[in-house]
Amino acid sequence: MATMLAVWLLVLLLPIVGRAQPAPGPIEGLRQELERLRQQAEESRRSYEDQLRRLQRRIEELEQAERRRTDEAARAAAPPPPAPVPPPALPGIRVGGAPLLFDISFTGDFVGNVGNDSRSEQRNRFFPRELDLALQGAVDPYMRADVFLELKEESKGEEKIELDEGYATILSLPFGLQARLGKFRPKFGRLNTFHNHDLPQTDRPNVLKNLFGEDGLSEKGGALSAILPLPFFSEVEVATLTGDNPESFGRGSIRTPLLIGHLKSFFEIGENSAFQIGLSGGHGPNVQNRRTTLQGLDLTYKWKPLDRPGESLILQAELLRSRREVEGDRLERYGGYFLTQYQLSRRWYAGFRYDWSQLPTERGSREQAFSPLVTFALSPFSQFRLQYKLTERLTERTFDRDVSELFFQFTLRLGRERPELF
Amino acid sequence: MNRGPTARWGVVATAILGAWFLLAGWSGPAEGKLRVVTTTSDLKAIAEAVGGDRVTVDSLLRGYQNPHDLEVRPSYMLKVQRADIFIRIGLDHDPWADPIVEGSRNRNIFRGAPGHVDVSQGIPLLEVPTGKIDRSQGDIHSFGNTHYWLDPENAKTIARTIATGFQRVSPQDAAVFSANLQRFQGEVERVTTRLQQEAERLRGVKVVTYHSSWPYFAQRFGLRVVNFVEPKPGVPASPAHIEALIRQMREEKVRLLIMEPFFSDRVPRLVAKETGAQLLILPPSVGGVKGVNTYIELLEYDVRRIIEALR
Ligand SMILES: [Zn+2]
């Protein structure tokens, strides 16, 4: 670039420099001028010749290099390799040899339970809690889509089909933003984005069930997210949602939307463990068209030693506060859980969860629960789980008797679902 | 003025986004080098050989990690966020790379972009399943065996694919990459010829390996892999399979059991003890053990350890 500039400057300036010379006398001047031009012509001829020679040499060098390269390639190809199998250009499952353009997976989640919880409609039954069909893939180079259709039995023999999630992700927007649009599980706390069959325990922690229902919070709307330019991984997501969730919100109008924000930071602690902290906030109108505000803190620690395969440990906790304005009053309720999961071997896991939660709409009520469990994963695609849960419930009206439940859960997966992060 | 919580939230959100827009403009110091991220340490080693001083290379996986069982951390997104080139083994070896690449918002390296290099192109695959493909054959290797970098001929192809990728993104350094490629391919050629001579006695020797990481290596250096500790790739061994394996190893007089460093040695030790075979822990990747830092060193280390074990 600099050389080009210099050449151009020279070309532009030369005539000016030439003209600036004073002329001594008409004939003498012309003769000198002629002599100078002759010298110049001679010089440029020499320089052209030099340049030509240099170019010729360079061409010869390049030709030699090219010959060497082709020889090399010919030699490399000498033992004819077995016919190369062209890898499929796109990831996807194959049906009859033709690659489909997206991934399909099916997850079956069956739960059996025996217990004396009078509030549960599915007590003493074995039923398909979730039969989940996932369609995932690229829409075009700028967008991907994730659709999760669910068939579930909500009460005795009553099955219904529901869109658990169905959204597009616009992968790269200006300023490093990413957007989600559709129906999705907004990032709120740690477990909200988990589908029921992916939970580390059979049931969702009590505090999340009390605030968002059995399946957690999945809402319609849009979200923007960004990775913050920090030396450690930090991501913020802000969502504007319709707010249909009946437990905490339920107004369901985009004129007074539900706003959800989540900030998470991830820290590596050496190669074997990692720690994540998240802050969440939610604010929107509830069924009484007054405000509900949620705040959450989530902490996750994971240990997975590289030199001890088949061993891992998870410690996780979430704390939530709900402030709900109701007719002439304001209810401030707290709740949280702590869970741990220890992987004993490639197939066996043991876990425990402690729940403590005030009921969001009943003053003076609270419950706590203890849930030990074991999980046996036959492969990464099928697992069996046994969980016992003891719940102590205290309400204003009565001291409910303790609830004992025994869950049996069987989960299977067909096809490939997209790997999840951390 | 009654500023409700909505207004407060709005202010907070605007402040966060404003700060983000300001900071997003800052893209760090430009070194004038290509920023390369690979999924595996072997690709890192080859990319370094081809890129020379024109690139800085980082790998998501360490050589002693199991590529099929990776804890995918969000911090990987930071590593690829500013990459100019992303290089992967492809097929179903590193499917975990997709959420990382897409989550990074770096469109230079999205699938289909010039900076996304899948080196499985042009590789003749082994163990390509025929007929109906489903999970009864295990979870992984569904397109064929993906441990193809362990054949030095394939390493040369990988290096060529990487050089093409580098030249596409950084044409001004094309000559440097070509020269480096030739040097690397020549060196691999020389070392392979020498190692094949050294490994003459390995021809036809029967071995059992834990995972099917070694078919390309075995084919090049003449070993015969007769069975695996895993009944199917990625599926843990059942007692029945172990029993059958022990019987087979006794009958066929298999003297060597090769295990990758990232598996539990409990079952292999038992099998070795029962059959009198020697258990050899061998890295299938650069960086799998200390001192193996280049592709050439990996080849030399693996071949020589096997020769020593059978001495
Ligand atoms: Zn494998």
mmCIF file of C-alpha atoms in Angstrom, chain A residues 141-142 171-173 176-178, chain B residues 27 33-37 77 79-88 97-98 100-118 165-166 168-170:
data_model
loop_
_atom_site.group_PDB
_atom_site.id
_atom_site.type_symbol
_atom_site.label_atom_id
_atom_site.label_comp_id
_atom_site.label_asym_id
_atom_site.label_seq_id
_atom_site.Cartn_x
_atom_site.Cartn_y
_atom_site.Cartn_z
ATOM 1 C CA PRO A 141 -28.066 -19.245 7.606
ATOM 2 C CA TYR A 142 -29.307 -16.611 10.055
ATOM 3 C CA LEU A 171 -28.210 -16.081 15.746
ATOM 4 C CA SER A 172 -26.274 -12.923 15.143
ATOM 5 C CA LEU A 173 -27.596 -9.387 15.310
ATOM 6 C CA GLY A 176 -23.298 -9.243 19.229
ATOM 7 C CA LEU A 177 -26.935 -9.631 20.204
ATOM 8 C CA GLN A 178 -28.998 -12.752 19.763
ATOM 9 C CA SER B 27 -12.738 -5.632 19.909
ATOM 10 C CA LYS B 33 -2.571 -12.945 13.275
ATOM 11 C CA LEU B 34 -5.405 -15.290 12.393
ATOM 12 C CA ARG B 35 -7.268 -16.328 15.516
ATOM 13 C CA VAL B 36 -7.922 -20.055 15.199
ATOM 14 C CA VAL B 37 -9.958 -22.290 17.499
ATOM 15 C CA MET B 77 -18.199 -19.453 23.737
ATOM 16 C CA LYS B 79 -12.909 -18.651 23.237
ATOM 17 C CA VAL B 80 -14.638 -18.789 19.851
ATOM 18 C CA GLN B 81 -16.321 -15.398 20.087
ATOM 19 C CA ARG B 82 -13.473 -13.582 18.332
ATOM 20 C CA ALA B 83 -12.109 -16.455 16.264
ATOM 21 C CA ASP B 84 -11.444 -15.957 12.549
ATOM 22 C CA ILE B 85 -11.393 -19.686 11.869
ATOM 23 C CA PHE B 86 -13.035 -22.633 13.602
ATOM 24 C CA ILE B 87 -11.748 -26.116 12.775
ATOM 25 C CA ARG B 88 -13.563 -29.322 13.685
ATOM 26 C CA ALA B 97 -19.419 -27.544 18.900
ATOM 27 C CA ASP B 98 -22.658 -26.361 17.285
ATOM 28 C CA ILE B 100 -20.915 -23.222 21.205
ATOM 29 C CA VAL B 101 -20.434 -21.705 17.756
ATOM 30 C CA GLU B 102 -24.023 -20.489 17.509
ATOM 31 C CA GLY B 103 -24.017 -19.207 21.077
ATOM 32 C CA SER B 104 -20.864 -17.202 20.371
ATOM 33 C CA ARG B 105 -22.793 -14.983 17.893
ATOM 34 C CA ASN B 106 -19.636 -14.989 15.724
ATOM 35 C CA ARG B 107 -20.980 -15.258 12.195
ATOM 36 C CA ASN B 108 -17.475 -15.605 10.678
ATOM 37 C CA ILE B 109 -17.408 -19.182 11.909
ATOM 38 C CA PHE B 110 -21.034 -20.291 11.572
ATOM 39 C CA ARG B 111 -21.610 -23.477 9.589
ATOM 40 C CA GLY B 112 -21.280 -22.533 5.909
ATOM 41 C CA ALA B 113 -19.215 -19.391 6.578
ATOM 42 C CA PRO B 114 -15.656 -19.190 5.147
ATOM 43 C CA GLY B 115 -14.214 -19.510 8.655
ATOM 44 C CA HIS B 116 -15.922 -22.835 9.441
ATOM 45 C CA VAL B 117 -13.565 -25.648 8.466
ATOM 46 C CA ASP B 118 -14.760 -29.250 8.679
ATOM 47 C CA GLY B 165 -9.257 -22.637 4.919
ATOM 48 C CA PHE B 166 -6.414 -20.360 6.012
ATOM 49 C CA ARG B 168 -9.531 -18.492 1.987
ATOM 50 C CA VAL B 169 -9.641 -16.233 5.028
ATOM 51 C CA SER B 170 -6.145 -14.769 4.745
#
